[in-house]
Amino acid sequence: MTREQPTTTGAPPGLAGKAEEFSGPFALLADMTRRFADSLELTPALVTALESIVSQVGAEAGSLWLVEPAAREIVCEASVGPSEIAGLRLSLDQGIVGRCVRENACQSVLDVSKDPAFAKSVDEGSGMVTRSLLCAPMSGADGAIGAIELVNRMEGDGCFTVSDLNVLEVLASSASLALANARMATAAAEHKRVQRELELAAEIQRALLPAVDSPGFPIHALNVPARTVSGDFFDFLELPGGRIAFCLGDVSGKGMNAALLMAKTASLFRCLSKTIDSPGRLLAVINDELADTASRGMFVTMAAGIYEPETGGLVLANAGHEPPLYHPREGGFEPIEALEPPLGIATGLLPPEGYPESRIELNGGNLFVFSDGLTEAFGQDGEQLGAAGLERIFEEFSEASIHDCVEGVMSRVSSLEHRDDLTLLGIEDSRASATRSSDSVELLLVHRFEAIAKELSGMRKALAEALAAAGADESIRTDIVMAVDEACQNVIRHAYSGKPPGDVELTLEQRNAEVTVWLRDFAPPVDPACLDQGRDLADVRPGGLGTRFMKELMDDVSFAEPPEGGGNLLRLVKRLS
Amino acid sequence: MHHEVREEGGTVIVAFEGEIDLEHSPKAREVLLECVGRARPVLVDLSGVEYIDSSGVASLVEALQQAKGGGSSLALASVSPSAMRVLELARLDKVFTIIASVAEGLDGGA
C-alpha cells in the first residue's frame, strides 16, 4: 500500500513553528500506526512493526504472541532475531510472556535467571541465551489478546530503560487496535455470509409452503417466523376426488437444525399424502422415518388431516400437537386433544393402524390448527394468551371468510409480544362460505371520464360490454346501466353543480353472484341523505326521478366512507340472479 | 339523437331516434314543447329510441302536462322494451296513452 504521507513532508500552512520531521521513537510509532491502518493483511505489518522496534530499541531479538483462549495457550505469531521461534506454543501459565498476558501488565525483567517464571524451554529450543526481557501486553475490550516481547538490550548496560518500555507500550496499543479491527472485520464478513445463507434457506423454506391459495379455497394458512428461518410448517394439497390433505407441524428447537428437520418432515408429508389415505397411518410412517434418522433429542409435533369440501367433514390425526380448535357456527370452541406422542421419538409405540383419528363434521363451522407460538404470545395484560385468549381473537373474526379470518388473527397476534414462530391454518365449510359473501372479488372494469353529459353514452357502452362479458343477462344489464347512468347524472348535475366538472371514476367488481359498481367523484362532499329524497312516484312532475330509479333498479345503493383525497364514493350493488 | 317532425291529418308526429339521455334531453324537450305548442294532438314515435333516461322521461312528462293544460293530447307510439321499462319504473305507463304504432294512432284519430 502506498499513500501520501503528509506528516513527514512538513506541517500544513497556518501552524506556527518550524516544520520538523519525526525522528526516533515518534517516527517509528507514526510509521507503524499508518501501516496498521493501511494493511489489508495484518501479519506483514506486525512483522515490520516488530523488526522496527527491535532495531529502534537495540534488542537482540523480539517476538509477538497471540492468545488462543480456547486452548489457554499463547502462540508466537512472529519473531525477529538470531533464531526463529514463530509457531512456538506456551501454556498461559508459562513464561514471562504468560504472566504479562495473565496480568495484562508490562513486565521488565533485568535478569531472567533470578525470575522463576522464566520459561527456559524457549532458550533450549532456540539456542539463545536470554538475559533481560521487556514485555508489553496487547489488550482489547475483553482483556489481553497477546503481547510483544523484547530480549537482551544490546546497547548500554544491557538493561532496558523506561523510555524503551514507553515506546513498546505505545506500539503494543497501536498493534492491539489493528488486531481488534482486523478481527471485527473478519467476524462481520462471516456474519454477513451466514446471514446470506440463512436468507437463502428461508427462501427455500417459503418455497416448501404451498403457493397462495385461490380465492374461495376453503383452507388458508400463514406462517410468521420468529427468526429468519422457521421450525413451523404447514401444507395442503388437493387429492383426487376434490379432497384436500393438510397438515401443520412444529419442530422442537429453533434455528437452522429445526429448519432442516422441518424441510424433511414437510417433504415427507407432501410425498406420502398422495398415496396414504389415512392421516393416522401417514403420521405413523413419518414417525418411523424420523425416528430412524432424526438427530437425537429433536422431535416434531404435527396434526394432519383430510378434508372433504363436498360434505364439510374431515378426518384428523394428532401427534402431540397443540389441540386444534373446532369452532361451530353457533359459537364456542371444542379442542381436539392429542393423546399420542410427537413424531421422531421412538418407533413401535403405535398400533398397526397408526395414530388414532377423529372425524369432525364442520356443519358450517371452522377448524383452526395452530402452533403454540400463538397461545404463548403475550396479551396486553402481560400474560400469555392461552387457548382462551386465542379463542377471543378467533371470535372477533368469526363472520369473516377463512382467508380474512386467518389474516386478521395472524396480524393481531404477530403485533403482540411473541417469541416463537407463529403458524395458523384455518378450514371453513365451503358449503357455508358459498352462501356467505367471500372475498373473491373480480375487477371487471375501471372507466374514468369527465363529468359531462356527452361522456355518458361511452360510459354506458363500456359498462354494458363489461357486464355482458361477466355473463349478466340483458335485462339485468339494462337495469344496472340505467341505474349507474342516473347516478352519474346526479354527479354531473348536483355534485359538480356550478363548478368546473372534474372526473368520475367507475369501478365494476364481481363478487360471486353479485356485482358492485363504485362511483367516485372528486367534488365537495354531498349530503348522504340526498339518497332519501327521491321523489314520490305518484307525484307526476318532471325531474327528481333518478334517485328513485337507482333504488328500484339496484339491490343496494349507499354512500361509502369518503375516499382519501376527498370526493364522494357511491356504491351500487346488484345480484345477478 | 335525431328527430323528425311532420304533420299528418291534423296530428303532429314527432319521431326520435337514438339515445335520449342527459346530453340530448334538452333538445328533445325543446322539440316536444314546440310540437305541443302547435295546439294539435301530438304522437311521439319512440320506435327508434334505444335508450331513454329519467331526464328524457321528464321531458315527456313536461310535454304531456303542457298538452293537457292546453286542452290537447300527447300519446306515445312504438315504445321499445327498454323505454317501456323506464316508464314502468317511473309508474308513468298508466299516465301516458301508449299505442302500438303511429299508424294505429292516426287510424284511431288520437
XYZ file of C-alpha atoms in Angstrom:
687
model
C 0.000 0.000 0.000
C 1.317 3.417 -0.838
C -0.159 6.642 0.277
C 0.837 10.287 0.568
C 2.486 10.795 3.906
C 1.936 14.436 4.749
C 3.065 14.077 8.359
C 6.674 13.628 7.275
C 6.753 16.206 4.479
C 6.027 19.322 6.513
C 3.272 20.922 8.569
C 0.095 22.250 6.952
C 0.076 26.043 6.446
C -1.245 28.071 9.371
C 0.622 26.199 12.100
C 3.267 28.182 14.000
C 6.794 26.852 14.406
C 9.318 25.202 12.148
C 8.310 22.037 10.408
C 10.230 19.123 11.875
C 10.292 15.552 10.710
C 9.506 12.871 13.257
C 12.553 11.188 14.486
C 13.437 8.291 16.771
C 10.559 6.538 18.519
C 7.981 9.047 17.230
C 8.850 8.305 13.620
C 8.598 4.601 14.340
C 5.211 4.897 16.022
C 3.795 7.231 13.362
C 5.025 4.896 10.646
C 3.625 1.782 12.321
C 0.247 3.319 13.056
C -0.038 4.230 9.404
C 0.961 0.753 8.298
C -1.618 -0.838 10.588
C -4.337 1.469 9.285
C -3.395 0.713 5.694
C -2.920 -3.044 5.930
C -5.341 -5.421 4.422
C -3.232 -8.250 5.719
C -2.160 -7.697 9.249
C 0.658 -10.204 9.719
C 3.239 -8.485 7.430
C 2.527 -5.179 9.207
C 3.024 -6.822 12.592
C 6.332 -8.374 11.471
C 7.515 -4.975 10.204
C 6.470 -3.379 13.488
C 8.412 -5.971 15.399
C 11.525 -5.503 13.249
C 11.323 -1.740 13.658
C 11.018 -1.774 17.423
C 13.792 -4.338 17.810
C 16.155 -2.107 15.844
C 14.863 1.099 17.460
C 15.409 -0.170 20.976
C 18.528 -2.118 20.049
C 17.344 -5.501 21.279
C 18.863 -8.793 20.245
C 15.511 -10.401 19.469
C 11.792 -9.795 19.648
C 8.626 -11.821 19.398
C 4.897 -11.226 19.059
C 2.438 -13.545 20.816
C -1.296 -14.057 20.479
C -3.639 -15.700 22.960
C -5.726 -18.692 21.931
C -8.347 -18.553 24.678
C -9.944 -21.923 23.908
C -6.636 -23.766 24.359
C -5.448 -21.484 27.178
C -2.250 -21.057 25.198
C -0.183 -18.313 23.678
C 1.301 -18.777 20.233
C 4.283 -16.948 18.790
C 2.999 -15.272 15.625
C 6.239 -13.617 14.546
C 9.817 -13.420 15.722
C 12.907 -11.348 14.876
C 16.458 -12.224 15.896
C 19.096 -14.920 15.607
C 16.597 -17.768 15.959
C 13.105 -18.321 14.560
C 10.547 -19.214 17.215
C 7.321 -18.427 15.301
C 4.766 -21.183 15.874
C 6.081 -21.932 19.348
C 3.307 -22.525 21.875
C 3.372 -21.857 25.602
C 0.722 -22.510 28.184
C -0.805 -19.311 29.583
C 0.766 -20.316 32.880
C 4.259 -20.392 31.428
C 6.954 -17.785 30.991
C 7.234 -14.050 31.492
C 5.054 -13.524 28.417
C 2.382 -15.730 30.007
C 2.471 -13.607 33.159
C 2.277 -10.435 31.062
C -0.896 -11.706 29.363
C -2.444 -13.135 32.535
C -1.925 -9.919 34.456
C -2.476 -7.732 31.379
C 0.507 -5.673 32.613
C 4.022 -4.790 31.386
C 6.898 -6.948 32.584
C 10.504 -5.817 32.856
C 12.990 -8.452 33.969
C 16.656 -7.403 34.302
C 17.997 -10.889 34.926
C 15.803 -13.776 33.942
C 17.916 -16.291 35.857
C 16.526 -14.712 39.020
C 12.865 -14.937 37.859
C 11.412 -18.426 38.413
C 8.672 -17.740 35.877
C 11.156 -17.644 33.014
C 10.493 -20.459 30.545
C 13.905 -21.994 29.963
C 12.419 -24.245 27.292
C 12.373 -21.325 24.844
C 16.120 -20.787 25.100
C 16.729 -24.518 24.933
C 14.789 -24.653 21.682
C 16.361 -21.577 20.109
C 19.910 -21.902 21.375
C 19.866 -18.283 22.514
C 20.815 -17.047 25.940
C 18.198 -14.716 27.358
C 19.436 -12.245 29.982
C 16.920 -9.403 30.155
C 13.312 -9.147 28.967
C 10.803 -6.401 28.295
C 7.224 -7.420 27.622
C 4.065 -5.343 26.964
C 0.546 -6.744 26.623
C -1.710 -6.113 23.652
C -5.241 -5.829 25.005
C -8.755 -5.495 23.673
C -12.135 -4.946 25.287
C -12.055 -8.422 26.851
C -8.528 -8.294 28.319
C -5.179 -9.303 26.864
C -5.169 -10.659 23.341
C -1.385 -11.049 23.151
C 1.975 -9.492 23.956
C 5.153 -8.131 22.371
C 8.400 -9.200 23.947
C 11.932 -7.804 23.507
C 15.004 -9.824 24.528
C 18.515 -8.620 25.573
C 19.250 -4.935 25.098
C 22.462 -4.855 23.051
C 23.416 -1.278 23.839
C 24.410 0.482 27.058
C 24.484 -1.586 30.203
C 22.206 -4.245 28.699
C 19.235 -3.059 30.780
C 16.030 -1.883 29.141
C 15.090 1.708 30.020
C 11.805 3.352 30.943
C 11.777 5.048 27.570
C 12.151 1.644 25.867
C 9.147 0.492 27.821
C 7.130 3.570 26.839
C 7.818 3.045 23.152
C 6.965 -0.650 23.423
C 3.722 0.094 25.262
C 2.551 2.617 22.673
C 3.421 0.272 19.840
C 1.605 -2.588 21.579
C -1.533 -0.434 21.966
C -1.441 0.514 18.332
C -0.992 -3.138 17.322
C -3.889 -4.158 19.627
C -6.207 -1.750 17.863
C -5.139 -3.029 14.484
C -5.697 -6.612 15.617
C -9.115 -5.854 17.109
C -10.179 -4.115 13.882
C -8.995 -6.994 11.764
C -10.861 -9.477 13.939
C -14.027 -7.409 13.813
C -13.823 -7.191 10.032
C -13.437 -10.961 9.816
C -16.353 -11.522 12.173
C -18.523 -9.076 10.230
C -17.726 -10.812 6.947
C -18.550 -14.162 8.494
C -21.783 -12.812 9.938
C -22.748 -11.464 6.526
C -22.030 -14.811 4.900
C -24.118 -16.694 7.473
C -26.933 -14.162 7.100
C -26.885 -14.638 3.332
C -27.106 -18.378 3.723
C -29.932 -18.047 6.236
C -31.856 -15.856 3.830
C -31.325 -18.428 1.119
C -32.555 -21.141 3.474
C -35.611 -19.049 4.355
C -36.372 -18.643 0.666
C -36.180 -22.394 0.132
C -38.404 -22.885 3.179
C -41.010 -20.492 1.872
C -41.000 -22.413 -1.387
C -41.841 -25.565 0.569
C -45.064 -23.997 1.856
C -47.958 -24.209 -0.599
C -48.350 -21.416 -3.115
C -51.004 -18.774 -2.498
C -54.410 -20.443 -2.465
C -57.004 -19.386 -4.987
C -59.863 -17.132 -3.859
C -62.667 -19.090 -2.279
C -60.397 -22.019 -1.374
C -61.670 -23.495 1.920
C -58.210 -23.600 3.560
C -55.940 -20.678 4.294
C -52.725 -20.678 6.320
C -49.946 -18.294 7.295
C -46.506 -18.631 8.875
C -44.617 -15.801 10.578
C -41.103 -16.959 11.555
C -39.595 -15.669 14.793
C -36.168 -15.655 13.140
C -35.122 -15.773 9.523
C -35.907 -19.461 9.210
C -38.823 -21.218 10.853
C -39.304 -24.510 12.654
C -43.049 -24.412 11.933
C -44.608 -25.520 8.705
C -47.951 -26.181 7.083
C -49.054 -27.679 3.832
C -52.206 -28.539 1.946
C -52.748 -30.163 -1.393
C -55.716 -31.335 -3.407
C -56.202 -35.070 -3.730
C -58.179 -36.857 -6.441
C -61.915 -36.501 -5.912
C -61.718 -32.955 -4.552
C -60.469 -33.907 -1.089
C -57.679 -31.832 0.475
C -54.810 -33.193 2.574
C -53.469 -30.688 5.109
C -51.005 -30.566 7.956
C -49.394 -28.206 10.428
C -46.273 -29.058 12.393
C -43.833 -27.573 14.846
C -40.245 -28.812 15.112
C -38.645 -28.713 18.550
C -35.985 -26.031 18.841
C -35.360 -23.093 16.560
C -32.801 -22.024 14.017
C -31.065 -23.999 11.325
C -31.424 -27.503 12.864
C -35.148 -27.055 13.289
C -35.462 -25.618 9.793
C -33.734 -28.608 8.227
C -35.897 -31.103 10.117
C -38.940 -29.052 9.127
C -37.906 -29.317 5.476
C -37.564 -33.071 5.779
C -40.911 -33.560 7.538
C -42.751 -31.280 5.122
C -41.289 -33.169 2.146
C -42.317 -36.496 3.659
C -45.855 -35.226 4.172
C -46.184 -33.874 0.640
C -44.882 -37.079 -0.860
C -46.724 -39.593 1.353
C -50.087 -37.821 1.497
C -50.585 -38.586 -2.192
C -50.588 -42.316 -1.554
C -51.600 -42.833 2.091
C -55.308 -42.282 2.516
C -55.377 -42.155 6.304
C -53.858 -39.296 8.323
C -53.248 -41.664 11.260
C -51.219 -44.090 9.170
C -49.457 -41.214 7.402
C -48.242 -39.802 10.728
C -47.084 -43.265 11.793
C -44.977 -43.651 8.632
C -43.447 -40.190 9.093
C -42.780 -41.059 12.750
C -40.863 -44.208 11.815
C -38.849 -42.384 9.179
C -37.930 -39.519 11.532
C -37.177 -41.792 14.496
C -34.726 -43.707 12.300
C -32.877 -40.682 11.032
C -33.540 -37.536 13.063
C -30.837 -36.223 15.314
C -31.080 -37.051 18.964
C -33.454 -35.026 21.089
C -35.293 -33.435 18.171
C -38.944 -34.176 17.521
C -41.928 -32.836 15.627
C -45.473 -32.213 16.843
C -47.913 -32.394 13.976
C -51.598 -32.514 13.160
C -52.587 -33.896 9.770
C -55.935 -34.467 8.159
C -58.003 -34.918 5.046
C -60.875 -32.538 4.366
C -63.856 -33.242 2.114
C -65.232 -29.876 0.982
C -68.274 -31.579 -0.533
C -69.559 -32.866 2.803
C -67.804 -30.452 5.172
C -66.368 -33.459 7.021
C -62.756 -34.100 7.911
C -60.539 -36.749 9.457
C -57.802 -35.542 11.784
C -54.869 -37.239 13.486
C -52.691 -35.525 16.037
C -49.148 -36.396 17.090
C -48.567 -34.449 20.289
C -49.551 -31.128 18.729
C -51.362 -28.212 20.385
C -55.063 -29.261 20.247
C -56.763 -27.882 17.117
C -59.964 -25.954 17.847
C -63.318 -26.654 16.219
C -65.436 -23.502 16.138
C -69.090 -24.377 15.412
C -71.176 -21.836 13.517
C -73.337 -21.328 16.629
C -70.259 -20.323 18.649
C -67.990 -21.915 21.261
C -64.819 -23.961 20.794
C -64.062 -27.670 21.070
C -60.411 -28.698 21.375
C -59.396 -31.881 19.533
C -56.950 -33.279 22.112
C -53.856 -35.302 21.205
C -53.124 -38.304 23.386
C -50.233 -39.684 21.338
C -46.587 -38.564 21.451
C -44.834 -36.336 18.909
C -43.101 -37.722 15.823
C -39.488 -38.855 15.723
C -39.021 -40.038 19.301
C -39.394 -43.821 19.041
C -40.787 -46.491 16.755
C -43.028 -49.384 17.716
C -45.198 -47.444 20.173
C -48.266 -47.413 17.948
C -50.851 -49.968 16.843
C -50.585 -51.037 13.184
C -53.323 -48.618 12.120
C -51.156 -45.750 13.342
C -52.210 -42.642 15.231
C -55.889 -42.522 16.279
C -58.144 -40.434 14.045
C -61.060 -38.160 14.923
C -63.839 -37.405 12.459
C -65.240 -33.885 12.589
C -68.243 -32.502 10.728
C -67.757 -28.770 10.250
C -71.511 -28.162 9.849
C -70.875 -24.627 8.703
C -68.183 -24.016 11.319
C -64.394 -23.654 11.124
C -61.411 -25.702 12.275
C -58.221 -23.963 13.396
C -54.862 -25.724 13.629
C -52.011 -23.622 15.032
C -48.584 -23.743 16.632
C -48.052 -22.990 20.321
C -46.426 -19.697 19.315
C -49.981 -18.295 19.158
C -51.136 -19.431 22.594
C -47.787 -18.368 24.080
C -47.941 -14.812 22.720
C -48.336 -12.201 25.425
C -51.588 -10.275 25.741
C -51.920 -6.621 26.747
C -52.007 -7.744 30.395
C -48.533 -9.294 30.061
C -49.995 -12.793 30.470
C -49.775 -15.483 27.823
C -52.916 -15.651 25.678
C -53.540 -19.338 26.274
C -56.307 -21.125 24.413
C -58.929 -18.825 25.954
C -57.210 -15.621 24.806
C -56.737 -17.005 21.327
C -60.393 -18.071 21.165
C -61.457 -14.494 21.921
C -59.427 -13.304 18.928
C -60.921 -16.029 16.686
C -64.394 -14.927 17.761
C -63.775 -11.389 16.525
C -63.291 -12.751 13.026
C -65.951 -15.460 13.079
C -68.103 -13.671 10.486
C -65.208 -13.235 8.062
C -64.201 -15.640 5.312
C -61.473 -18.096 6.325
C -58.947 -16.064 4.340
C -59.780 -12.828 6.146
C -60.080 -14.631 9.472
C -56.597 -16.215 9.278
C -55.046 -12.982 8.017
C -56.811 -10.947 10.695
C -55.933 -13.254 13.591
C -52.305 -13.516 12.499
C -51.945 -9.783 12.098
C -53.388 -9.353 15.602
C -51.199 -11.997 17.264
C -47.995 -11.033 15.466
C -48.452 -7.471 16.752
C -48.337 -8.842 20.304
C -45.076 -9.730 22.012
C -44.187 -13.238 20.857
C -41.031 -15.324 20.924
C -41.834 -18.334 18.801
C -42.778 -18.953 15.203
C -46.463 -18.275 14.559
C -48.393 -20.576 12.243
C -52.142 -20.799 11.736
C -54.193 -22.907 9.359
C -57.946 -22.434 9.087
C -60.520 -24.601 7.338
C -64.035 -23.442 6.572
C -67.094 -25.335 5.444
C -67.114 -24.335 1.774
C -70.835 -25.016 1.607
C -71.365 -22.303 4.205
C -68.901 -19.929 2.605
C -70.711 -20.229 -0.745
C -73.734 -18.525 0.786
C -71.614 -16.023 2.657
C -70.029 -13.298 0.562
C -66.474 -14.434 0.130
C -63.701 -12.091 -0.794
C -63.172 -13.483 -4.265
C -63.564 -10.133 -5.913
C -63.011 -9.868 -9.620
C -62.365 -6.485 -11.123
C -64.360 -6.177 -14.346
C -63.972 -2.560 -15.374
C -62.376 0.736 -14.434
C -63.673 3.625 -16.524
C -62.740 7.220 -15.802
C -64.358 10.106 -17.610
C -65.084 13.813 -17.368
C -68.341 14.582 -15.594
C -70.184 15.962 -18.612
C -73.344 14.707 -20.309
C -71.528 13.939 -23.571
C -69.445 11.251 -21.842
C -72.398 9.221 -20.579
C -73.059 7.348 -23.811
C -69.496 5.967 -23.853
C -69.758 5.059 -20.175
C -72.992 3.121 -20.779
C -71.435 1.251 -23.676
C -68.310 0.278 -21.688
C -70.373 -0.797 -18.687
C -72.821 -2.844 -20.793
C -69.955 -4.624 -22.528
C -68.193 -5.453 -19.254
C -71.442 -6.789 -17.793
C -72.101 -8.877 -20.879
C -68.605 -10.328 -20.626
C -69.329 -11.223 -16.995
C -72.383 -13.162 -18.121
C -75.118 -10.812 -16.860
C -78.314 -11.296 -18.881
C -79.796 -8.476 -20.893
C -82.499 -7.278 -18.524
C -80.025 -7.094 -15.639
C -77.503 -5.279 -17.834
C -80.141 -2.742 -18.815
C -81.095 -2.151 -15.199
C -77.530 -1.696 -13.983
C -76.596 0.588 -16.861
C -79.649 2.737 -16.248
C -79.035 2.993 -12.508
C -75.395 3.908 -12.973
C -76.349 6.418 -15.649
C -78.732 8.060 -13.206
C -76.060 8.108 -10.519
C -73.639 9.762 -12.952
C -76.262 12.353 -13.802
C -76.515 13.221 -10.138
C -72.773 13.724 -10.019
C -72.865 15.927 -13.115
C -75.919 17.941 -12.146
C -75.540 18.139 -8.382
C -72.100 17.215 -7.061
C -70.218 19.309 -9.626
C -73.058 21.833 -9.909
C -71.764 25.346 -10.513
C -68.146 24.173 -10.576
C -65.876 23.198 -13.426
C -66.568 19.488 -13.947
C -63.996 17.069 -12.588
C -63.748 13.373 -13.268
C -65.870 10.405 -12.371
C -64.254 7.030 -11.853
C -66.391 3.967 -12.289
C -65.192 0.607 -10.974
C -67.128 -2.574 -11.635
C -66.459 -5.595 -9.441
C -67.970 -9.038 -9.266
C -68.147 -10.961 -6.023
C -69.695 -14.395 -6.551
C -73.189 -13.746 -7.959
C -73.184 -10.053 -7.142
C -71.804 -7.046 -8.956
C -70.831 -3.796 -7.320
C -70.322 -0.502 -9.076
C -68.211 2.043 -7.227
C -68.715 5.562 -8.471
C -66.157 8.003 -7.265
C -66.187 11.729 -7.904
C -63.835 14.468 -6.815
C -66.467 17.061 -5.917
C -67.074 18.535 -2.451
C -68.859 16.047 -0.175
C -72.593 15.736 -0.768
C -75.092 15.057 1.976
C -75.660 11.273 2.025
C -79.286 11.993 2.959
C -79.848 13.130 -0.645
C -80.417 9.449 -1.429
C -83.565 9.548 0.693
C -85.004 12.473 -1.161
C -86.093 10.651 -4.296
C -89.438 11.978 -5.391
C -92.642 10.181 -4.614
C -93.548 8.362 -7.807
C -97.238 9.173 -7.534
C -96.295 12.787 -7.916
C -96.136 13.262 -11.675
C -93.715 16.072 -12.274
C -90.612 16.303 -14.377
C -87.314 15.744 -12.611
C -86.297 14.043 -9.406
C -86.776 10.535 -10.736
C -83.142 9.472 -10.974
C -82.600 8.578 -7.338
C -85.796 6.514 -7.234
C -84.706 4.718 -10.387
C -81.381 3.795 -8.836
C -83.020 2.416 -5.742
C -85.601 0.485 -7.707
C -83.083 -0.963 -10.135
C -80.365 -1.969 -7.696
C -80.348 -4.167 -4.590
C -78.391 -1.625 -2.604
C -77.375 1.985 -3.156
C -75.375 3.745 -0.478
C -72.556 6.178 0.048
C -69.329 4.601 1.271
C -66.716 6.170 3.530
C -65.414 9.244 1.634
C -62.214 8.253 -0.137
C -58.819 9.683 0.746
C -58.271 12.919 -1.114
C -61.920 13.984 -0.846
C -64.861 13.465 -3.148
C -67.757 11.058 -2.826
C -67.958 7.317 -3.211
C -71.280 5.762 -4.134
C -71.791 2.027 -4.040
C -74.408 0.322 -6.181
C -74.928 -3.412 -5.732
C -76.925 -5.806 -7.886
C -77.373 -9.540 -7.528
C -77.111 -11.295 -10.856
C -79.684 -13.984 -10.097
C -80.171 11.606 -31.176
C -82.089 12.611 -34.275
C -85.627 13.769 -34.595
C -88.149 14.401 -37.344
C -91.417 16.318 -37.074
C -94.226 16.040 -39.577
C -97.970 16.695 -39.629
C -100.460 14.201 -40.918
C -104.246 14.694 -40.859
C -104.042 17.379 -38.167
C -101.773 15.311 -35.918
C -98.206 16.361 -35.144
C -95.929 13.335 -35.385
C -92.504 13.645 -33.802
C -90.112 10.716 -34.255
C -86.981 10.374 -32.138
C -84.047 8.130 -32.903
C -81.037 7.199 -30.785
C -80.468 7.955 -27.125
C -82.487 10.466 -25.147
C -80.112 10.914 -22.246
C -78.783 13.807 -20.224
C -76.852 15.058 -23.254
C -79.822 15.112 -25.609
C -82.865 15.558 -23.424
C -82.666 19.400 -23.514
C -83.020 19.202 -27.286
C -85.821 16.637 -27.011
C -87.602 18.856 -24.513
C -87.340 21.855 -26.857
C -88.699 19.828 -29.803
C -91.545 18.355 -27.744
C -92.641 21.714 -26.342
C -92.586 23.216 -29.814
C -94.826 20.373 -31.086
C -97.212 20.709 -28.172
C -97.321 24.462 -28.820
C -98.954 23.807 -32.171
C -102.177 23.042 -30.251
C -102.825 19.827 -32.108
C -102.721 16.219 -30.966
C -99.145 15.039 -30.714
C -97.907 11.494 -31.420
C -94.398 10.741 -30.158
C -92.817 7.926 -32.165
C -90.279 6.182 -29.922
C -89.575 3.240 -32.260
C -86.024 4.355 -32.938
C -85.169 5.196 -29.342
C -82.581 2.798 -27.945
C -82.228 4.449 -24.580
C -84.144 6.947 -22.545
C -83.260 8.063 -19.060
C -85.034 9.970 -16.322
C -84.226 13.304 -17.913
C -85.794 12.076 -21.194
C -88.839 10.859 -19.325
C -89.031 14.198 -17.547
C -89.197 15.953 -20.926
C -92.077 13.700 -21.983
C -93.887 14.390 -18.715
C -93.477 18.124 -19.134
C -94.790 17.969 -22.734
C -97.769 15.848 -21.610
C -98.646 18.332 -18.892
C -98.415 21.247 -21.351
C -100.609 19.421 -23.875
C -103.253 18.600 -21.302
C -103.131 22.117 -19.944
C -103.742 23.430 -23.485
C -106.670 21.056 -23.993
C -104.767 18.927 -26.435
C -103.276 15.456 -26.182
C -99.972 13.607 -26.352
C -99.546 9.891 -26.955
C -96.534 7.626 -27.203
C -96.220 5.179 -30.057
C -93.944 2.174 -30.720
C -92.391 2.217 -27.282
C -89.318 -0.061 -27.236
C -88.987 -2.555 -24.359
C -86.202 -0.537 -22.732
C -88.191 2.696 -22.884
C -91.212 0.804 -21.565
C -89.110 -0.398 -18.639
C -88.300 3.202 -17.739
C -91.936 4.270 -17.971
C -92.944 1.354 -15.778
C -90.235 2.167 -13.281
C -91.478 5.721 -13.063
C -95.062 4.385 -12.818
C -95.842 6.514 -15.879
C -97.102 3.649 -18.035
C -100.606 4.426 -16.750
C -100.224 8.166 -17.142
C -99.347 8.196 -20.828
C -101.521 6.959 -23.622
C -99.392 4.287 -25.196
C -100.252 2.904 -28.599
C -98.683 0.171 -30.681
C -97.737 2.305 -33.700
C -98.105 5.694 -35.333
C -100.410 4.159 -37.940
C -102.741 2.916 -35.227
C -102.741 6.351 -33.614
C -103.685 8.018 -36.885
C -106.453 5.482 -37.601
C -107.903 5.937 -34.169
C -107.668 9.715 -34.552
C -105.661 10.193 -31.355
